[in-house]
PDB file of N, CA and C in Angstrom:
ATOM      1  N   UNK A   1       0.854  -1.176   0.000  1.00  0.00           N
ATOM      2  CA  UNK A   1       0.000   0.000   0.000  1.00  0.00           C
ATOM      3  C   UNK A   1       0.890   1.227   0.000  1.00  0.00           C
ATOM      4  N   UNK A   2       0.615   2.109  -0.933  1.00  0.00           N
ATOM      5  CA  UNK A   2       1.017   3.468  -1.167  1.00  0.00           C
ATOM      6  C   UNK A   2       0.503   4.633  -1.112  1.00  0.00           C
ATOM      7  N   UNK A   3       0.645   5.924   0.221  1.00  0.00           N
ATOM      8  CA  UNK A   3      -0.172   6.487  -0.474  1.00  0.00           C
ATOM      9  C   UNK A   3       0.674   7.942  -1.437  1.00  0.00           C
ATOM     10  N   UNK A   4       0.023   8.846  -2.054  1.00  0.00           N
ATOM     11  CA  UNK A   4       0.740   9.403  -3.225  1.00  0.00           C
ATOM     12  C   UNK A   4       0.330  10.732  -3.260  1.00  0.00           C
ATOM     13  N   UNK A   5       1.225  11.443  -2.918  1.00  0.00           N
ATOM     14  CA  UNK A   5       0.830  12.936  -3.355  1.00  0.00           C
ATOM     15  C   UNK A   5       0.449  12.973  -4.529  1.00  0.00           C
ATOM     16  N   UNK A   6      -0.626  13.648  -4.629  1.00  0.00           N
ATOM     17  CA  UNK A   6      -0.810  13.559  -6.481  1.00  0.00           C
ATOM     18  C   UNK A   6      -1.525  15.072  -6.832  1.00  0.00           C
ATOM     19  N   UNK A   7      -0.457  16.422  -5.924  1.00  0.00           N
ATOM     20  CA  UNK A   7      -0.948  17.653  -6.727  1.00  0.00           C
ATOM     21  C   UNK A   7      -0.065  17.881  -7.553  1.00  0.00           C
ATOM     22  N   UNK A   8       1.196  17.071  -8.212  1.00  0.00           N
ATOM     23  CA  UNK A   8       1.517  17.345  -9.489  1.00  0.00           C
ATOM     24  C   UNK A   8       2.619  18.603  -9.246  1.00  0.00           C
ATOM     25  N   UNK A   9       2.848  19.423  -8.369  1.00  0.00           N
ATOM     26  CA  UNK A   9       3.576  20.418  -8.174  1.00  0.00           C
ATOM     27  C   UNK A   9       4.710  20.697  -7.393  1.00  0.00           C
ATOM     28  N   UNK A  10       4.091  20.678  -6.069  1.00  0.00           N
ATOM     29  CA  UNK A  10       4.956  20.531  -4.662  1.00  0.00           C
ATOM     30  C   UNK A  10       6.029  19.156  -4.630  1.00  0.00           C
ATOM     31  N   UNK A  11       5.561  18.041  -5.352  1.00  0.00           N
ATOM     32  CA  UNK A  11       6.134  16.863  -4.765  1.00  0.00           C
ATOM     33  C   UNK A  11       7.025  16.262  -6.406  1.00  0.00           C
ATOM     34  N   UNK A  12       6.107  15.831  -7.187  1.00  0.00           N
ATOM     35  CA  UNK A  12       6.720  15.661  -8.323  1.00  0.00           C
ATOM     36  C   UNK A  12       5.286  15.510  -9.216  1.00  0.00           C
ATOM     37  N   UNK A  13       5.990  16.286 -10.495  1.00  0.00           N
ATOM     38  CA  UNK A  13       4.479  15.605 -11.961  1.00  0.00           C
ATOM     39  C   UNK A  13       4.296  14.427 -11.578  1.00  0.00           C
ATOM     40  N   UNK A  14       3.334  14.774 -12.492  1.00  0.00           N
ATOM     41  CA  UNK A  14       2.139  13.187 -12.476  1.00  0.00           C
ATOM     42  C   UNK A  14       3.150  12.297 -13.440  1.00  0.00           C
ATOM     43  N   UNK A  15       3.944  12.233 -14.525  1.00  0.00           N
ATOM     44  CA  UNK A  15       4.461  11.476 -15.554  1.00  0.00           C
ATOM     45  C   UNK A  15       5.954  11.241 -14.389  1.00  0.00           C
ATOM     46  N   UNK A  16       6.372  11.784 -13.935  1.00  0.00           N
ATOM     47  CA  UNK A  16       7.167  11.165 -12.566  1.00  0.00           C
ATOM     48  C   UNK A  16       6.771   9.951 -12.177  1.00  0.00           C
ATOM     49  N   UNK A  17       5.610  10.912 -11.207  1.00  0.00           N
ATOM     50  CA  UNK A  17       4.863   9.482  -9.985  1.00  0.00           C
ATOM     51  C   UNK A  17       4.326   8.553 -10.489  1.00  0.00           C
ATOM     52  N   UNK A  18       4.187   8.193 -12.105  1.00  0.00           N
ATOM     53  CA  UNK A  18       3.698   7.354 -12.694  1.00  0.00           C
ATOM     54  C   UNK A  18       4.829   6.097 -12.758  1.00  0.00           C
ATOM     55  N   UNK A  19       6.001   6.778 -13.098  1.00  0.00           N
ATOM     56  CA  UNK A  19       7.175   6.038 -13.210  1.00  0.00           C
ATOM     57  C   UNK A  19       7.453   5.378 -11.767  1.00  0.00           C
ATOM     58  N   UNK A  20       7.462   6.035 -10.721  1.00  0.00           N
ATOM     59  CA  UNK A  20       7.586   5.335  -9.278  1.00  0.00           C
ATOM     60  C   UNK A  20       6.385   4.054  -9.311  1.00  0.00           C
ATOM     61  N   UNK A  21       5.707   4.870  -9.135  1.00  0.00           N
ATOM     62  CA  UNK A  21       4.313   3.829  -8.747  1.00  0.00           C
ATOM     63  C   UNK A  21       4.544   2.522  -9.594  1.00  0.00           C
ATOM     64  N   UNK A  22       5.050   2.419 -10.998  1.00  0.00           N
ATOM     65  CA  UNK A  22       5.334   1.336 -11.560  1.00  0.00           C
ATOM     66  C   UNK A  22       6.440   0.585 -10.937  1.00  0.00           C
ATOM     67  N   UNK A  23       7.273   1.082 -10.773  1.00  0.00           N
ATOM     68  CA  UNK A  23       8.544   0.702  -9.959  1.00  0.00           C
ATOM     69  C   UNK A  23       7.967   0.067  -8.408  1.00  0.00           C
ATOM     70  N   UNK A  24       7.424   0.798  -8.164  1.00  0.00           N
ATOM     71  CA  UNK A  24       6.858   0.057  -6.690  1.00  0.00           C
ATOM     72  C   UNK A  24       6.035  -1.040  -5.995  1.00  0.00           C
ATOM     73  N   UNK A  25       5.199  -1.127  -7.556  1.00  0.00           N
ATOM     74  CA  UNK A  25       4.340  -2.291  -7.780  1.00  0.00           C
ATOM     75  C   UNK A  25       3.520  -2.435  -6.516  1.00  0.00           C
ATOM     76  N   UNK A  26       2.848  -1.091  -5.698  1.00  0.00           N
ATOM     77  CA  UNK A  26       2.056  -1.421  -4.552  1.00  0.00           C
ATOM     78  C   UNK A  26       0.739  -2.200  -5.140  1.00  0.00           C
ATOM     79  N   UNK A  27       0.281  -2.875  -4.669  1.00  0.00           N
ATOM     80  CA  UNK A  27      -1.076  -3.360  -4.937  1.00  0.00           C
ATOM     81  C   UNK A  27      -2.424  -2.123  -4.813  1.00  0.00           C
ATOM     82  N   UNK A  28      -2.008  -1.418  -3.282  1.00  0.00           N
ATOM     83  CA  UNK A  28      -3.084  -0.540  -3.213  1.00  0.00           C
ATOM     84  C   UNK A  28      -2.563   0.969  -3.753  1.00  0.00           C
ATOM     85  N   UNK A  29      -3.045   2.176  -4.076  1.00  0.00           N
ATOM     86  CA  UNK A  29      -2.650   3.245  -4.452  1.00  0.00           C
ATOM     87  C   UNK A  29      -3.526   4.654  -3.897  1.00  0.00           C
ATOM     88  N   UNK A  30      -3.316   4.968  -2.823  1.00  0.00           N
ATOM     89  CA  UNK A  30      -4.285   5.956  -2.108  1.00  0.00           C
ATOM     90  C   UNK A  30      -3.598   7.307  -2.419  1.00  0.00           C
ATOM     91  N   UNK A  31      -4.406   8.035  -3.426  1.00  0.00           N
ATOM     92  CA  UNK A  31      -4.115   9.515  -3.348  1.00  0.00           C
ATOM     93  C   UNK A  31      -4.504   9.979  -2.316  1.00  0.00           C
ATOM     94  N   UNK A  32      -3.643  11.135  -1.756  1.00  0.00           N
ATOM     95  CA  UNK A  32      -3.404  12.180  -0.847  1.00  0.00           C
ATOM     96  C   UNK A  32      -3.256  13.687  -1.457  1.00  0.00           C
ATOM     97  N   UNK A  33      -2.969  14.774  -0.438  1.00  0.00           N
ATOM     98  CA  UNK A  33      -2.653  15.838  -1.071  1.00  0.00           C
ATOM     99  C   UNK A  33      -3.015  16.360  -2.160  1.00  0.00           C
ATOM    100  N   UNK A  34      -4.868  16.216  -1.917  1.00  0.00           N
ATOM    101  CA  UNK A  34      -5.726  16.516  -3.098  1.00  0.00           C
ATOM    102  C   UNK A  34      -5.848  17.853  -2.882  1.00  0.00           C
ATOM    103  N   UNK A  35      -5.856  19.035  -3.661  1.00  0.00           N
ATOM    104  CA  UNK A  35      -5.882  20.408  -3.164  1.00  0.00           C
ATOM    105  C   UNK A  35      -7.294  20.620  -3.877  1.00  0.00           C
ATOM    106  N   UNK A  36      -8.445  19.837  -4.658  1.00  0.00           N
ATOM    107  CA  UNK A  36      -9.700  20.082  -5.590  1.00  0.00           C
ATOM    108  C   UNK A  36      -9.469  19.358  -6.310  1.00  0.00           C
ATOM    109  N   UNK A  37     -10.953  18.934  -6.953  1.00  0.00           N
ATOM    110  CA  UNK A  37     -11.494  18.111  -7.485  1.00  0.00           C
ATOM    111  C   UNK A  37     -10.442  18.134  -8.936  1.00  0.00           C
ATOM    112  N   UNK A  38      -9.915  19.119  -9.698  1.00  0.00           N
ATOM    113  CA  UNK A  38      -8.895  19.485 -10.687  1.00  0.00           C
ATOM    114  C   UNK A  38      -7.619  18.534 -10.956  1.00  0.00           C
ATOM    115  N   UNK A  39      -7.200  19.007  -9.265  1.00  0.00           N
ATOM    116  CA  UNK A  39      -5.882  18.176  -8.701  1.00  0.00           C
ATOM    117  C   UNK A  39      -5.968  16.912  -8.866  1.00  0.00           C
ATOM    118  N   UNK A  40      -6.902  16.018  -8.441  1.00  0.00           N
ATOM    119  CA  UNK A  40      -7.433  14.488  -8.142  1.00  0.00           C
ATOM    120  C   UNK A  40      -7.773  13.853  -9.805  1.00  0.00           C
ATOM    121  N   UNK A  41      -8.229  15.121 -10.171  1.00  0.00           N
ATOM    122  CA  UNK A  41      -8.793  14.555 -11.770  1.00  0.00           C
ATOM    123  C   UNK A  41      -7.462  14.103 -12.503  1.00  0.00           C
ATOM    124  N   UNK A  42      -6.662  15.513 -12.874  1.00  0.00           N
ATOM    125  CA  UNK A  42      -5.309  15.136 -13.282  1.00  0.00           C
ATOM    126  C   UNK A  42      -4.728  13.936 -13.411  1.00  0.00           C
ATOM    127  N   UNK A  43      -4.266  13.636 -11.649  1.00  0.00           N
ATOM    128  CA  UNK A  43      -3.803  12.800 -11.120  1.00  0.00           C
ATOM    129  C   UNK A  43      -4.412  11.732 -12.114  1.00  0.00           C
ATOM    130  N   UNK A  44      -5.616  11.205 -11.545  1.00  0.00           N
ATOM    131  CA  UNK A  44      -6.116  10.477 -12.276  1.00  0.00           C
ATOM    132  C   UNK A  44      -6.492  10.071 -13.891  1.00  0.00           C
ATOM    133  N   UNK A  45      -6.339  10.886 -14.108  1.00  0.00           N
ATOM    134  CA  UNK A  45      -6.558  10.977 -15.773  1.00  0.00           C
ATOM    135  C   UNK A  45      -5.375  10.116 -16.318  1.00  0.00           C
ATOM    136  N   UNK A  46      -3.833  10.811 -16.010  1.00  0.00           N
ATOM    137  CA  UNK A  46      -2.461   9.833 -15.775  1.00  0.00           C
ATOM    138  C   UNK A  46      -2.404   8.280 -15.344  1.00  0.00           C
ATOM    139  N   UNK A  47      -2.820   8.170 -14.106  1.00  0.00           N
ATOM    140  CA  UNK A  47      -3.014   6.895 -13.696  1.00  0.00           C
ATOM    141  C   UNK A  47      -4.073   5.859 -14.342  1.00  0.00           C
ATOM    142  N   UNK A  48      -5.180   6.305 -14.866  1.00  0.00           N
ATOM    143  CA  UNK A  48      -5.914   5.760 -15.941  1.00  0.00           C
ATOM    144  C   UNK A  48      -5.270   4.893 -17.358  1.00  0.00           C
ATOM    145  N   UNK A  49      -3.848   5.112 -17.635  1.00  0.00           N
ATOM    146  CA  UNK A  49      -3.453   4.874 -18.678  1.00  0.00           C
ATOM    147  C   UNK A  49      -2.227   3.643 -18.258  1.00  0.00           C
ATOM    148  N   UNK A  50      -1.844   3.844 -16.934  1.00  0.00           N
ATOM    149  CA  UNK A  50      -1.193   2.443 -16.379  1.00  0.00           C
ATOM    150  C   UNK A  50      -2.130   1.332 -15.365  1.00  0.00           C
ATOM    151  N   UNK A  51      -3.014   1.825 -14.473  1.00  0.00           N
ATOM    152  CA  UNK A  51      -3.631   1.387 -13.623  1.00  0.00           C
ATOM    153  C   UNK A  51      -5.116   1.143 -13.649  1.00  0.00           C
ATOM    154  N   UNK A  52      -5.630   0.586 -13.182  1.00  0.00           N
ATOM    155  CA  UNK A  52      -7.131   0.527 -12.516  1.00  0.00           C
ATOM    156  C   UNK A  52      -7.934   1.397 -11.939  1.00  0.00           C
ATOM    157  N   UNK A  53      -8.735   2.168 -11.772  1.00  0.00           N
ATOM    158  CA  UNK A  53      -8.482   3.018 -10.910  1.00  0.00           C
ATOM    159  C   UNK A  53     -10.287   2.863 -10.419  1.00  0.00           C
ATOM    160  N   UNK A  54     -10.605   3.088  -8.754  1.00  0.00           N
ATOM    161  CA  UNK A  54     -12.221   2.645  -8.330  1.00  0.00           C
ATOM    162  C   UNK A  54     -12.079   3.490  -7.335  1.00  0.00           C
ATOM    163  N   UNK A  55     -13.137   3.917  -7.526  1.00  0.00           N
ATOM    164  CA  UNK A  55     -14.228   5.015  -6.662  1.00  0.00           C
ATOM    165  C   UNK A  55     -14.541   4.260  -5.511  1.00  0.00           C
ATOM    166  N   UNK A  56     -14.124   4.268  -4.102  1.00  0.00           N
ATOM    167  CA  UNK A  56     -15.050   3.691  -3.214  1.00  0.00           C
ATOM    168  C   UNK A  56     -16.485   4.640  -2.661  1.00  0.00           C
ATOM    169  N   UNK A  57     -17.144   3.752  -1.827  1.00  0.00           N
ATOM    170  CA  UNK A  57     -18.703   4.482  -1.660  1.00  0.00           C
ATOM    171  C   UNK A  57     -18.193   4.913   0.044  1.00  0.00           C
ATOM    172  N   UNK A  58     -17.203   4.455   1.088  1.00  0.00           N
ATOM    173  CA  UNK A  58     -17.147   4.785   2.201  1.00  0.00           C
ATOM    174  C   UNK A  58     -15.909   5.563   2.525  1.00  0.00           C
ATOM    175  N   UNK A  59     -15.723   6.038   3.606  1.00  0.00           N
ATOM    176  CA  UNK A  59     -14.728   6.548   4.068  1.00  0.00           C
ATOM    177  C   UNK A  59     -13.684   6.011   4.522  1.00  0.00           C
ATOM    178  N   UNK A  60     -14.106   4.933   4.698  1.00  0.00           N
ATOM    179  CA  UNK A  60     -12.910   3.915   5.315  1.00  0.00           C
ATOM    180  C   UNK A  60     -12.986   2.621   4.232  1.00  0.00           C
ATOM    181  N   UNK A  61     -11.137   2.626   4.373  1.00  0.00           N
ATOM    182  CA  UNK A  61     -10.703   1.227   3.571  1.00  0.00           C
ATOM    183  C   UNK A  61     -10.358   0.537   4.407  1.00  0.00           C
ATOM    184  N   UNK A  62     -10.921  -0.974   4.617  1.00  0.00           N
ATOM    185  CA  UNK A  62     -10.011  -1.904   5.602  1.00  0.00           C
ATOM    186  C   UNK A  62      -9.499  -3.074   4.711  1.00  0.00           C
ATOM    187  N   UNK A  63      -7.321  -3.047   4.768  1.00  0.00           N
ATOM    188  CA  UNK A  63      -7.022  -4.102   3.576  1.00  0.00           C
ATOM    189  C   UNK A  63      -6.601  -5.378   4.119  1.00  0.00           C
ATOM    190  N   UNK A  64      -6.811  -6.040   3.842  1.00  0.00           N
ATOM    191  CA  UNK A  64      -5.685  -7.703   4.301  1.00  0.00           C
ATOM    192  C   UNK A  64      -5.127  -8.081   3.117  1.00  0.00           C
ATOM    193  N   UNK A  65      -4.240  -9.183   3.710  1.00  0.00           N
ATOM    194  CA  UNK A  65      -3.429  -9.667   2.553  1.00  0.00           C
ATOM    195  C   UNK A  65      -4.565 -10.751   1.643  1.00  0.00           C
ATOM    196  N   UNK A  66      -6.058 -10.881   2.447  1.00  0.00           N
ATOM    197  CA  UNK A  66      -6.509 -12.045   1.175  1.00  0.00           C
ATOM    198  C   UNK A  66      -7.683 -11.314   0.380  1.00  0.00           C
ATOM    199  N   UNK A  67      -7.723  -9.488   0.990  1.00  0.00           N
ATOM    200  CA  UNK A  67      -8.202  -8.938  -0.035  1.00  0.00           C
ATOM    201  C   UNK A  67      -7.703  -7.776  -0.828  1.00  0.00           C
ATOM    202  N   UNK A  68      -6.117  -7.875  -0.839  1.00  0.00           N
ATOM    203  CA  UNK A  68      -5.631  -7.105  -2.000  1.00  0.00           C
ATOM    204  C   UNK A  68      -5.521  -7.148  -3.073  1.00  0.00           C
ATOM    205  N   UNK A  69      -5.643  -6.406  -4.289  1.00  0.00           N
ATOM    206  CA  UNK A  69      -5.853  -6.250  -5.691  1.00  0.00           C
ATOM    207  C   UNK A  69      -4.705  -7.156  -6.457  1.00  0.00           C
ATOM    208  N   UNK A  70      -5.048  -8.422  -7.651  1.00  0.00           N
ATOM    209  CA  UNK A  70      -4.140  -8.748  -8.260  1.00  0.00           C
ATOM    210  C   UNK A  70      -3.150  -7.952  -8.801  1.00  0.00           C
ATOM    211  N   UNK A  71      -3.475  -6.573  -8.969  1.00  0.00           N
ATOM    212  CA  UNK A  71      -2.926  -5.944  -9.941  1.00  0.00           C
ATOM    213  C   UNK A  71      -2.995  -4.502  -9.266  1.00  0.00           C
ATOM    214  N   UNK A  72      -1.719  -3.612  -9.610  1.00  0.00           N
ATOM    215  CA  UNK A  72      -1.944  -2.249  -8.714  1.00  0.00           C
ATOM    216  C   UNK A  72      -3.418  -1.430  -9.105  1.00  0.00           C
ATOM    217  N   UNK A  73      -3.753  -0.813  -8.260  1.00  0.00           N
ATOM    218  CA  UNK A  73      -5.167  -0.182  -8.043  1.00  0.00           C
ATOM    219  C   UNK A  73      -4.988   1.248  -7.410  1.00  0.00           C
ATOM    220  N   UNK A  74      -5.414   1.864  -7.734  1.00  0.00           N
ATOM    221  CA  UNK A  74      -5.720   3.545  -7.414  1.00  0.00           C
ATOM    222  C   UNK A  74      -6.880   3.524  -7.238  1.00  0.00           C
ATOM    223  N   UNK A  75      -7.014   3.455  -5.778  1.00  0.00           N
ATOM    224  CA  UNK A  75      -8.669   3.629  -4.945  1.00  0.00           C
ATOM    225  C   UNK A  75      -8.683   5.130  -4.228  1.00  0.00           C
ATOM    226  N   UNK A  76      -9.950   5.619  -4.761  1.00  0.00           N
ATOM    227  CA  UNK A  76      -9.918   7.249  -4.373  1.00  0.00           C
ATOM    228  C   UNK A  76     -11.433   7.252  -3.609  1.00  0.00           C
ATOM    229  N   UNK A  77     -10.492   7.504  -1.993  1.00  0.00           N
ATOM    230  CA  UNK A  77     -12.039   7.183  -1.366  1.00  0.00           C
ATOM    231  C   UNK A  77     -12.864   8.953  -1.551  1.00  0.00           C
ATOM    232  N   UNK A  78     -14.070   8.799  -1.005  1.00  0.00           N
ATOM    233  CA  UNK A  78     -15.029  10.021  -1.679  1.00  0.00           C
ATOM    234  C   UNK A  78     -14.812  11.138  -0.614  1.00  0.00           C
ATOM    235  N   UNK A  79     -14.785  12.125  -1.273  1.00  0.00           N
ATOM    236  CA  UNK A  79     -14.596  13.756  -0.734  1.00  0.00           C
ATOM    237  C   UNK A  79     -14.452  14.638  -1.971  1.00  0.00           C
ATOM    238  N   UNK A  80     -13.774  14.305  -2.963  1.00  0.00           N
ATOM    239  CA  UNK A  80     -13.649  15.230  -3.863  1.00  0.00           C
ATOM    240  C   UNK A  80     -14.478  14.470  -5.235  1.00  0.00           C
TER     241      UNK A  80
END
């Protein structure tokens, strides 16, 4: 599990953190350091083109090892 600044500015571009996140091969992928709905979109728009990416409906994620994603996942829980 990772989670990922993803305003693209302060920390590193999105075509950066794309390159890590591959390198890192987390299963889970939790954006952080959403500054608006803009910021998160971005982010995502990028990650769309290597990853999975799912909307959860709650505020809370609870992970174990026999329900993590075959494959890395960018789960963006709801606020923005």
């Amino acid at each position: 599990v990772v989670m990922v600044p993803v305003d693209g500015r302060n920390t590193m571009p999105h075509e950066n953190m794309m390159g890590v996140l591959k390198e890192i091969k987390a299963a889970v992928i939790l954006p952080m350091h959403i500054f608006g709905p803009s910021t998160l979109n971005a982010f995502l728009s990028e990650a769309r083109k290597s990853f999975e990416v799912k909307h959860l409906d709650g505020r809370t994620l609870t992970i174990s090892s026999q329900t993590l994603p075959t494959t890395p996942t960018v789960m963006v829980l709801p606020g923005y």
